[in-house]
XYZ file of C-alpha atoms in Angstrom:
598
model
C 0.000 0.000 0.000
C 1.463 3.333 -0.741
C 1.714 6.198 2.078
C 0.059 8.944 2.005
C -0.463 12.224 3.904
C -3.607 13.874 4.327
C -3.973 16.957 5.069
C -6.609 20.104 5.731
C -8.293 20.843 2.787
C -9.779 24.094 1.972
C -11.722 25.479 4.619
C -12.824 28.806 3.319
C -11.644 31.717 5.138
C -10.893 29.703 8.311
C -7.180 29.748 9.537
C -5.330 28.813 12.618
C -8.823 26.687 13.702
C -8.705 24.408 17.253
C -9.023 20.801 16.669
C -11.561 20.103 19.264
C -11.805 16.252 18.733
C -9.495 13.459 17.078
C -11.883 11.004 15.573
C -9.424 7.882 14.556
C -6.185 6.410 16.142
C -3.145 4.865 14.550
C -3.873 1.442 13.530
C -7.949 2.081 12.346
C -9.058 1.526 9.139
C -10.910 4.471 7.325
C -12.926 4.885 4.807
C -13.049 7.309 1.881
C -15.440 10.819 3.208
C -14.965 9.563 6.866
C -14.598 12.035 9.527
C -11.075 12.349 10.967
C -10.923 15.347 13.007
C -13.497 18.291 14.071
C -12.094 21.659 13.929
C -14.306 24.759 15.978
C -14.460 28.257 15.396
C -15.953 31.318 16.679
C -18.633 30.559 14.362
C -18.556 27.011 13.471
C -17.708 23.620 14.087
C -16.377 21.100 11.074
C -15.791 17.705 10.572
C -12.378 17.225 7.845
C -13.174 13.786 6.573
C -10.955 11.345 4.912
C -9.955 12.064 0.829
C -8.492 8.299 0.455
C -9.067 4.967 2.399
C -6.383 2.577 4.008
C -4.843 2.262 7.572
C -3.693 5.476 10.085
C 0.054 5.159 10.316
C 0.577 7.896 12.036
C -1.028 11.168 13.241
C 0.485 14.106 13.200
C -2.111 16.128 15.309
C -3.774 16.015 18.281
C -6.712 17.969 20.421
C -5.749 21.506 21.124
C -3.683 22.066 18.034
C -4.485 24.509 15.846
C -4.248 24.129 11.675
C -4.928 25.612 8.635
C -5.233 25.154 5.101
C -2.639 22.210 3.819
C -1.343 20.920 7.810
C -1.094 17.656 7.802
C -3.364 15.505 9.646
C -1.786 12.155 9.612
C -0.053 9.376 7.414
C -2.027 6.504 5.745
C -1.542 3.656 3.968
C -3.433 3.998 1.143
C -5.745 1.502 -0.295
C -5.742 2.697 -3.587
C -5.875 5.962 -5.206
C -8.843 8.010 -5.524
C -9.952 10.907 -7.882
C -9.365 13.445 -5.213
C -6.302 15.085 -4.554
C -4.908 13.134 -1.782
C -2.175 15.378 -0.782
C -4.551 18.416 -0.545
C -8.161 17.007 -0.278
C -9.085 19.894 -2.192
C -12.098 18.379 -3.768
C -13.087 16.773 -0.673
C -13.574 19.787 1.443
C -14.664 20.197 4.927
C -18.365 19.887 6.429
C -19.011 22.923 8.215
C -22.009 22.542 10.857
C -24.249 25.094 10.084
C -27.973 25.601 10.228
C -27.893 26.754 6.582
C -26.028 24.046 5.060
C -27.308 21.465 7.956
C -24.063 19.590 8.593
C -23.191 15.846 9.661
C -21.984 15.997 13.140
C -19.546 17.699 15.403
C -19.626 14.391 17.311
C -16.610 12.449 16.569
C -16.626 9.276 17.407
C -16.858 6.481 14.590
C -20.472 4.284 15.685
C -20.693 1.104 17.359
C -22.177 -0.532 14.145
C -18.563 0.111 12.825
C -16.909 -0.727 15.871
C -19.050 -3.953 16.046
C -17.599 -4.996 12.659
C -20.482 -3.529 10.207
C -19.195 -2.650 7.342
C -19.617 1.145 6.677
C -22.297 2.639 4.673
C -21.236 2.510 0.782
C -21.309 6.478 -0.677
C -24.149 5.497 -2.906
C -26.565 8.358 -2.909
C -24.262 11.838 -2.629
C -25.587 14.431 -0.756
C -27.867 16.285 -3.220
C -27.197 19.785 -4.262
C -30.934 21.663 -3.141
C -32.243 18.696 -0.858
C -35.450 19.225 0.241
C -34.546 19.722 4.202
C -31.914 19.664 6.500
C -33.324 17.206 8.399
C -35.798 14.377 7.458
C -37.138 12.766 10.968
C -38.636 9.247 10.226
C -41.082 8.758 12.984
C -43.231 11.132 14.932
C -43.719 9.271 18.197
C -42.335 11.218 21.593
C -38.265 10.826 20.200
C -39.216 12.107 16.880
C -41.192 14.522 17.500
C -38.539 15.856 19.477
C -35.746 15.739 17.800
C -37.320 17.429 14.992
C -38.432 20.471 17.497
C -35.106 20.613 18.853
C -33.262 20.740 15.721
C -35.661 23.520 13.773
C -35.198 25.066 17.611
C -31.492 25.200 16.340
C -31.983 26.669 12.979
C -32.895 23.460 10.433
C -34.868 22.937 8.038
C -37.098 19.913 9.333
C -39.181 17.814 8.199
C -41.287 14.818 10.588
C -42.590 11.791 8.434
C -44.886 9.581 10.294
C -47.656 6.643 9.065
C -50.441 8.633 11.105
C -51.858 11.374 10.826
C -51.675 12.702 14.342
C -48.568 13.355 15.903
C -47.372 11.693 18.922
C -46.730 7.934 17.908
C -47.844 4.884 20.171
C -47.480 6.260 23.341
C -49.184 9.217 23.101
C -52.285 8.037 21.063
C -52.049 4.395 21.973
C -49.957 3.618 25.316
C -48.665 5.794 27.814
C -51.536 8.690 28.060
C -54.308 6.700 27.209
C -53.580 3.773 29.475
C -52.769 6.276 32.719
C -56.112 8.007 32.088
C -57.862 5.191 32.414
C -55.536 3.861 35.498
C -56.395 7.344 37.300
C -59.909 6.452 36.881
C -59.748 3.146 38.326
C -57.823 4.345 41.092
C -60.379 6.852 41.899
C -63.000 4.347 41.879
C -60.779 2.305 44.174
C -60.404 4.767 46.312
C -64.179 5.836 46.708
C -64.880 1.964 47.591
C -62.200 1.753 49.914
C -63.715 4.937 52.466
C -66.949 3.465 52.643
C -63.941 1.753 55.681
C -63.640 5.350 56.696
C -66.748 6.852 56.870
C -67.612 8.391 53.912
C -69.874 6.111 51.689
C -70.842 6.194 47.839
C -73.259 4.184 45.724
C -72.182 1.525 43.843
C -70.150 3.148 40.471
C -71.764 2.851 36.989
C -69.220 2.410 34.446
C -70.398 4.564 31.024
C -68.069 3.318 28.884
C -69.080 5.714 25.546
C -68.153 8.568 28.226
C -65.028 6.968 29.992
C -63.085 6.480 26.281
C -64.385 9.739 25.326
C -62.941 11.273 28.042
C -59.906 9.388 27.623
C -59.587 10.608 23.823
C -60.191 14.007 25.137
C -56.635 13.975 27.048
C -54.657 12.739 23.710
C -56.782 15.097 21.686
C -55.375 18.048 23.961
C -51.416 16.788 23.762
C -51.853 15.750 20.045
C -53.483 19.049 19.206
C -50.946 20.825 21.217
C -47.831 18.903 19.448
C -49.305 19.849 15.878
C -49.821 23.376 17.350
C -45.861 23.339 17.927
C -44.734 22.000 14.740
C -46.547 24.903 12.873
C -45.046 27.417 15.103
C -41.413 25.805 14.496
C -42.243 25.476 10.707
C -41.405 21.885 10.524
C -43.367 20.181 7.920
C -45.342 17.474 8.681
C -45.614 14.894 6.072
C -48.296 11.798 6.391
C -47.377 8.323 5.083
C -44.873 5.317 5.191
C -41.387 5.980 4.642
C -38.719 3.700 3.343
C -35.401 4.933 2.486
C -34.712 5.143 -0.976
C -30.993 5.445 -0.493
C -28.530 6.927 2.604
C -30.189 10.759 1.043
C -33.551 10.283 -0.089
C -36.788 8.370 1.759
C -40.206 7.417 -0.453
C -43.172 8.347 1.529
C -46.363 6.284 0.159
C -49.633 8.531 1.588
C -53.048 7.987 0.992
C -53.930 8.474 -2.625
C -50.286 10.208 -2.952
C -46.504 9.452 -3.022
C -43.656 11.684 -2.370
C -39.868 11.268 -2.849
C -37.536 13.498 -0.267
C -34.278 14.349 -0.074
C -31.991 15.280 2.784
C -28.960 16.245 4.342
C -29.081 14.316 7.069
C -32.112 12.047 8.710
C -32.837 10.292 12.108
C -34.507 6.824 12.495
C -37.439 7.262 15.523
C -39.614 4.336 14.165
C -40.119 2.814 17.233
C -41.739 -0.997 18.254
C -44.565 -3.365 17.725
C -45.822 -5.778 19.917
C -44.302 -9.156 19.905
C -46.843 -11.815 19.008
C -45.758 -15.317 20.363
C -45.161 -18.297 18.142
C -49.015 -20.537 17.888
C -51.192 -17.272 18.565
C -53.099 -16.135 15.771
C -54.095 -12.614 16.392
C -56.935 -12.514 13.282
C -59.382 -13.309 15.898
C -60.907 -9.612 17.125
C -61.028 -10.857 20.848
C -57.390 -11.571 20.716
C -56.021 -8.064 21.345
C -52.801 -5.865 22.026
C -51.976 -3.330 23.709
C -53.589 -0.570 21.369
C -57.031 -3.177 21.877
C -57.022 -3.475 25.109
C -56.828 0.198 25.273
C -59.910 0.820 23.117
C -61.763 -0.524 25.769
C -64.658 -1.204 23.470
C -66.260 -3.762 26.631
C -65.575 -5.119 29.527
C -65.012 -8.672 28.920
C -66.188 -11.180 31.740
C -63.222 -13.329 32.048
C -59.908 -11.432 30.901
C -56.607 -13.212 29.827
C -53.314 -11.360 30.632
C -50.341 -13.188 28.574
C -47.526 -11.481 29.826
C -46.005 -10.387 34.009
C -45.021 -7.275 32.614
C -45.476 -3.427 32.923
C -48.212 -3.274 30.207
C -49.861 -6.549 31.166
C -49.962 -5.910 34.821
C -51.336 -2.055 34.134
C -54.174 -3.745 31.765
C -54.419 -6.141 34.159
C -55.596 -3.620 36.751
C -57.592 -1.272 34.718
C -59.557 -4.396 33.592
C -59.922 -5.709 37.513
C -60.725 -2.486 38.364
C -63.976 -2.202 35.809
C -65.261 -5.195 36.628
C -63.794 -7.904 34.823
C -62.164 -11.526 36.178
C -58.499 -11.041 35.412
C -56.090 -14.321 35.273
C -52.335 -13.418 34.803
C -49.822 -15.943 33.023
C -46.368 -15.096 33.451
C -43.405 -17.420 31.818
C -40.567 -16.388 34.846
C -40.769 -17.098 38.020
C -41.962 -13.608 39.260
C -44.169 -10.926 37.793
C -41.466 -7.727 36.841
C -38.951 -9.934 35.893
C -35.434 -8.095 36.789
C -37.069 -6.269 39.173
C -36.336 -7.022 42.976
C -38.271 -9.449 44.712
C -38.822 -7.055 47.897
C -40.352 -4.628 45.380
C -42.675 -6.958 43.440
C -43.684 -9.063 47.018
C -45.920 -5.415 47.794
C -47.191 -5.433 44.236
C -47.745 -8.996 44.367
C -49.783 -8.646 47.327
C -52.425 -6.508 45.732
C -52.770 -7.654 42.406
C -53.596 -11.400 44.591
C -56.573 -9.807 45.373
C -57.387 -7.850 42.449
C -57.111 -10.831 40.226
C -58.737 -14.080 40.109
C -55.114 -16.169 39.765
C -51.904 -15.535 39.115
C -50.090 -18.348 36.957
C -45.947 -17.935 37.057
C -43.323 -20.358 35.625
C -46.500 -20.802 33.004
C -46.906 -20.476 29.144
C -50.007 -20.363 27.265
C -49.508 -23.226 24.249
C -52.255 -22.972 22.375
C -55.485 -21.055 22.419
C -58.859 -22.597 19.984
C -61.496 -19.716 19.278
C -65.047 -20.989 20.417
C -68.111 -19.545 19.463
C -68.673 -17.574 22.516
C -65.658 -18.151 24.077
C -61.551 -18.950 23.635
C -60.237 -22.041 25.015
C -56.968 -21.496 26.231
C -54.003 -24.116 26.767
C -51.374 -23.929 29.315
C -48.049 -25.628 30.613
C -46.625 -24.624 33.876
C -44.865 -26.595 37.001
C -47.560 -28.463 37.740
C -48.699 -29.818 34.413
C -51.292 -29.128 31.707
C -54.371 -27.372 31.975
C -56.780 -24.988 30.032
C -59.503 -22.444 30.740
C -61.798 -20.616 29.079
C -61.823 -16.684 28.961
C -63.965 -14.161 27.007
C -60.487 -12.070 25.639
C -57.050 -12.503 25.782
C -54.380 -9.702 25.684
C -51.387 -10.598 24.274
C -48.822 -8.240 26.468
C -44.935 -10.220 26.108
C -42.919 -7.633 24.793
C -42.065 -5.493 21.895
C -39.915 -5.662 19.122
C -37.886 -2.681 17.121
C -39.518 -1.281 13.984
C -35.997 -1.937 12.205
C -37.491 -3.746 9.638
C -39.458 -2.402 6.090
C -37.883 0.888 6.218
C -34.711 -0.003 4.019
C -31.861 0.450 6.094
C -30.169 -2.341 3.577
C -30.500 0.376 0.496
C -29.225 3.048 3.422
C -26.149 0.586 4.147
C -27.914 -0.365 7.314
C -28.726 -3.296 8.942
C -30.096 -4.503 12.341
C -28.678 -7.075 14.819
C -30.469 -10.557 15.861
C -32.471 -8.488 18.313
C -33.666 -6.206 15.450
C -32.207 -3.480 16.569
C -29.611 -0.472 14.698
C -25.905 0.141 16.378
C -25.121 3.365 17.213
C -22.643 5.680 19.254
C -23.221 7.733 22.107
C -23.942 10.747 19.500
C -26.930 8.129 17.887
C -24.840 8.128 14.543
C -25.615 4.561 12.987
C -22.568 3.499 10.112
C -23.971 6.015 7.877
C -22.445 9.387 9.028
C -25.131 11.468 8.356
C -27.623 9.078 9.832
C -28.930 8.639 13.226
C -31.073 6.612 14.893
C -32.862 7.003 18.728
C -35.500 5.228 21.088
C -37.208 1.741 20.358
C -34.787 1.065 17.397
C -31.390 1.446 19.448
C -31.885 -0.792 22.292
C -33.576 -1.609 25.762
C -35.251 0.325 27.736
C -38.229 0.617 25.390
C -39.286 3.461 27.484
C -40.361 7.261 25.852
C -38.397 9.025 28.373
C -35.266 7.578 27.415
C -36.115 7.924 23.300
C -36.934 11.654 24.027
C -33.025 12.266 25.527
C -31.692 10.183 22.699
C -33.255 12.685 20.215
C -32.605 15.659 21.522
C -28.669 14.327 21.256
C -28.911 13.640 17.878
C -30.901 16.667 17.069
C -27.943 18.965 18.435
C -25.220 16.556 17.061
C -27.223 16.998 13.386
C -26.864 21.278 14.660
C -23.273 21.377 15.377
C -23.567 21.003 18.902
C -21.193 19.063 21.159
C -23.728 16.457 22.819
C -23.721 12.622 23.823
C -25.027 10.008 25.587
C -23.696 10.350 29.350
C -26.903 9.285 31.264
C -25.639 7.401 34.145
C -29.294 6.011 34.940
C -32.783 5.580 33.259
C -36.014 4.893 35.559
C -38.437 2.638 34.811
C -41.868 2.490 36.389
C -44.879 0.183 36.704
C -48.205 2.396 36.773
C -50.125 -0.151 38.786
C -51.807 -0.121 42.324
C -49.349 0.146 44.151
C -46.448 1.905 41.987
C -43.852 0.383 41.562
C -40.503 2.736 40.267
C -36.878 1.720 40.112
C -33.608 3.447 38.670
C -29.941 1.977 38.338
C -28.532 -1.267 39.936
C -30.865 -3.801 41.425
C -29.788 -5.944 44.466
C -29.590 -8.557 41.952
C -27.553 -6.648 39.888
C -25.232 -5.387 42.509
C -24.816 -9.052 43.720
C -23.913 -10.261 40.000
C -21.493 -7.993 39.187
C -19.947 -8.304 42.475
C -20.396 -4.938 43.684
C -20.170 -4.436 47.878
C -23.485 -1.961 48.241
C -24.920 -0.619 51.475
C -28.971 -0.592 51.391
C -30.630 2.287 53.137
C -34.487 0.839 53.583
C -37.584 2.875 54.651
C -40.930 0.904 55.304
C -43.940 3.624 54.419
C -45.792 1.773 57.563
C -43.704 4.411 59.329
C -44.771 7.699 57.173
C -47.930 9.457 57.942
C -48.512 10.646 54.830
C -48.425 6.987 53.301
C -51.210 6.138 55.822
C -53.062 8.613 55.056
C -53.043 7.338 51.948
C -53.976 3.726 52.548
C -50.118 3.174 50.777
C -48.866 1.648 54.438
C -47.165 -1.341 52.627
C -45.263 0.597 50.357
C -41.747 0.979 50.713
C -37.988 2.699 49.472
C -34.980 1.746 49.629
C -31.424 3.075 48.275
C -27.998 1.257 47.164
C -24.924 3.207 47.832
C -21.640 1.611 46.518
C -19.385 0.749 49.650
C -16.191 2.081 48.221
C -17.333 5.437 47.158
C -20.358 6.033 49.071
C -22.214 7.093 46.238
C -25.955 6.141 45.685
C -25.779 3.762 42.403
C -29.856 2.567 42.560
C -32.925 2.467 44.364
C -36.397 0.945 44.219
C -39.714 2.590 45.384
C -42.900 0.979 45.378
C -46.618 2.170 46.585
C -48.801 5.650 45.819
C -47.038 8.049 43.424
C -43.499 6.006 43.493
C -43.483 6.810 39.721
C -42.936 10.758 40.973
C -40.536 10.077 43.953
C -38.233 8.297 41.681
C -37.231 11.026 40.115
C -35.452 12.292 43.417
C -33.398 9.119 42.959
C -32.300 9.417 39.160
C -30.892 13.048 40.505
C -28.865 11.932 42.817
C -27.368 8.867 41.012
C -26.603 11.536 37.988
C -25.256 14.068 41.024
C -23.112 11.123 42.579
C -24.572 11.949 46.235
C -23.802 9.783 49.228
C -25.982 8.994 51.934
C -25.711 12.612 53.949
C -26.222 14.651 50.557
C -29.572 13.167 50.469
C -30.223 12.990 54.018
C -29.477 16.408 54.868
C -31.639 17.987 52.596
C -34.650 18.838 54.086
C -37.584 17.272 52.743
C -41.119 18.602 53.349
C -43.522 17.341 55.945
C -45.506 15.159 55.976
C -44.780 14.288 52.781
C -43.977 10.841 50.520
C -40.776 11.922 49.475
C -39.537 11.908 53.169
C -39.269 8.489 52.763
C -36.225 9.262 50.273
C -34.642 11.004 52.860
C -34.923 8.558 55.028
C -33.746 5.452 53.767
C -30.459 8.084 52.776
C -30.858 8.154 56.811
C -31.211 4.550 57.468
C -28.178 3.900 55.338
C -25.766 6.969 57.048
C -26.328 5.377 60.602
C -28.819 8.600 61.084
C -31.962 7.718 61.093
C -34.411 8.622 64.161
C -38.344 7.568 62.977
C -37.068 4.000 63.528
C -34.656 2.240 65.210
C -31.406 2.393 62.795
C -29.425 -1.110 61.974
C -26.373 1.159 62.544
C -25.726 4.117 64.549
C -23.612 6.920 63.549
């Protein structure tokens, strides 16, 4: 292979510019166009990519330095020759980052697809002259939609594909609002049944449910109406149909009646997940449902089937209970909330035991024969074969990435045997210029955590420095009781052999849990015994899906016991209970007798 140096190419009226990052190391193979260094200015950032392929001898530059026009930048060993000038790179130029011209990155580092041993996206499909946007979002769901209002926030020209036409994606239309509204209202239901103990009796409720789903389509109607409200205000275009990428700079969008073909600089992936259908089940039966069924509520069935131990089985499982209907759970582990620890899931356990008729665990469902009236179903568990017949089944074991049908292969994509796209911590996939967030990169499935992935590649696709460096992401289980956790699990801890110190509160002890009828809840907080830092924490009973939040802080703030203990918490209040299982962990605690004393 012959040597060759490459150096800065011509970067306009730009001289004597800080190399902010170094993007390859001696040793890596590059490719032809791929970034090698990022150069910032008072008014831009710039990725210099590569004018030839081969293997980094040598650099010649590292962070700090400054360069110009013609400095070297290191010493390859060329593949072969290219029709660029190789000493200069004239013709290959630099990518400034500018809202104008809508830029790759000022990330830097090359993705985990390519680290993983992907081969790099092919250059087929140039970036076109006059594209048609900046930025092409694929996916309007609660990632999407904000990535594409974060990055026409920043100055791009954006435009937000999605199959429907109402913004918002599953979880807003068809899974997180919908499903808490009608959780709240079984919860207040609850609640008025449970003081007729107290002294305060109601009649018997009357469930309307033409009035209950309207009011529940009310609440998306006000968010969905609200998100289109935004997206005219930021002048992204919304454009209605399914997209499949043409090639790594153009995406075919097939509407009703219609077909469009856009172009763009630069796009992110935010197509998000379906629900996983197990081998044997044939969902072409209407009273074998989802997710997005069981939230249409269209009856209320008088035997209900939950397949699945999970957080959206076990919250249909209690909106269903709660309305009326007799609820059976079957759960393949050995616990309901797999992964989740067993002190945690014992309170949950406790109350869905009498919420629901049984609760069926090391069990699978095998086959399931549609009756007239009814649907026989067939299970296996520890203790043999049986069946029972149920009215409607909900189908609630997982989700899988919608990675598929969107041609990442004529993209130079691909997905792993999970389904899902490689990226870095910037959300780059192996195609520079494309990123991809939420359901599609990896677990959690969770909104939250698709929503902080977009906003980083949104600022990467700006020109702003931003990555991945979440040291936590909370999950929660909107059931009666809450249950909410965030970082290492005891499990966890114990697995990777990590010495922890557990701080425990029981809510028996807090009078605002009583108050509350949430005496059985409880919190409890892991602090790493080296450092003293907290590193997780579980919460479970009334509003635990709010008081976990106090948590996530203080794993991201690295606070020890006293940092959370000391700061005074309101009276009488469930978020005490923080506080003091911080307390019961430092030695300090004084509302119960402490294990330790400091």
């Amino acid at each position: 292979m012959a040597e060759q140096q490459l150096k800065v190419p011509d970067i306009g009226d730009f001289e004597d510019v800080e190399i902010i990052e170094v993007l390859v190391a001696p040793g890596d193979r590059i490719e032809h166009e791929q970034p090698l260094i990022t150069l910032e200015s008072d008014k831009a950032s710039m990725e210099v990519p590569a004018s030839a392929a081969g293997v980094v001898k040598e650099l010649q530059v590292g962070v700090g330095d400054r360069v110009s026009q013609g400095s070297v930048i290191l010493t390859l060993e060329a593949e072969a020759a290219t029709d660029t000038d190789i000493d200069t790179g004239a013709d290959a130029g630099a990518k400034p980052v500018t809202s104008d011209q809508g830029a790759e990155s000022a990330s830097g580092q090359a993705s985990s697809s390519v680290a993983s041993g992907q081969e790099p996206a092919p250059a087929a499909g140039e970036t076109p002259a006059n594209p048609d946007c900046d930025l092409l979002v694929l996916g309007a769901g609660p990632g999407g939609y904000s990535a594409a209002f974060r990055a026409a926030d920043l100055g791009l020209k954006v435009i937000l594909v999605d199959q429907y036409p109402v913004l918002g994606g599953v979880c807003l239309n068809v899974g997180c609002i919908p499903s808490k509204a009608l959780l709240h209202a079984v919860k207040v239901k609850d609640e008025a049944e449970q003081m007729g103990e107290h002294g305060i009796s109601f009649g018997k409720p009357k469930v309307n449910l033409d009035q209950l789903n309207a009011w529940k389509r009310s609440v998306v109607k006000q968010l969905t109406d609200g998100l289109a409200g935004l997206a005219k205000q930021r002048k992204v275009e919304v454009v209605t149909g399914r997209g499949r990428l043409l090639d790594s700079h153009s995406l075919h969008v097939e509407g009703q009646g219609e077909t469009r073909t856009l172009s763009f600089r630069q796009c992110i992936l935010a197509t998000g997940s379906s629900p996983v259908v197990p081998p044997g089940i044939d969902m072409g039966d209407e009273r074998i449902i989802d997710s997005t069924g069981a939230l249409q509520l269209d009856e209320i069935p008088e035997r209900f089937l939950v397949i699945g131990g999970g957080i959206i089985g076990l919250e249909m499982a209690s909106v269903y209970s709660g309305l009326g209907s007799k609820v059976t759970v079957v759960e393949l582990a050995d616990r309901l909330l797999p992964g989740v620890d067993k002190d945690l899931v014992k309170v949950l356990r406790k109350s869905l035991d009498k919420r629901c008729d049984s609760i069926y665990l090391n069990t699978k469902v095998t086959a399931i024969k549609a009756n007239k009236k009814s649907l026989t179903v067939a299970m296996e568990g520890s203790e043999g074969e049986s069946s029972e017949r149920f009215d409607k089944v909900l189908v609630a074991v997982g989700r899988s990435p919608n990675g598929h049908g969107i041609g990442l292969a004529e993209a130079g994509l691909s997905v792993d045997e999970q389904g899902f796209i490689a990226v870095d911590e910037h959300m780059r996939t192996a195609a520079a210029h494309i990123y991809a967030i939420g359901d599609l990169v990896g677990q959690p499935m969770l909104a939250h955590k698709a929503v902080h992935e977009g906003k980083i590649a949104a600022e990467v696709c700006s020109g702003e420095r931003s990555a991945w460096d979440a040291r936590a992401i909370p999950s929660v289980a909107y059931t009666d009781p809450e249950v909410a956790w965030v970082g290492l699990t005891e499990e966890q801890a114990r697995a990777q052999g990590i010495n922890y110190e557990k701080g425990m509160f029981p809510w028996a002890a807090n009078g605002r849990a009583l108050s509350l009828g949430g005496g059985d809840g409880l919190t409890k907080l892991l602090f790493d015994s080296e450092s003293g830092r907290v590193i997780g924490g579980g919460i479970v009973g009334p509003g635990a899906g709010e008081l976990i939040a106090e948590v996530v802080l203080a794993i991201e703030m690295g606070a020890e016991a006293h940092d959370i203990g000391l700061t005074v918490h309101p009276h009488p209040t469930l978020s005490e209970t923080v506080a003091m299982a911080a307390e019961a962990a430092a030695g300090t605690l004084t509302d119960l007798i402490p294990k330790k004393k400091r």
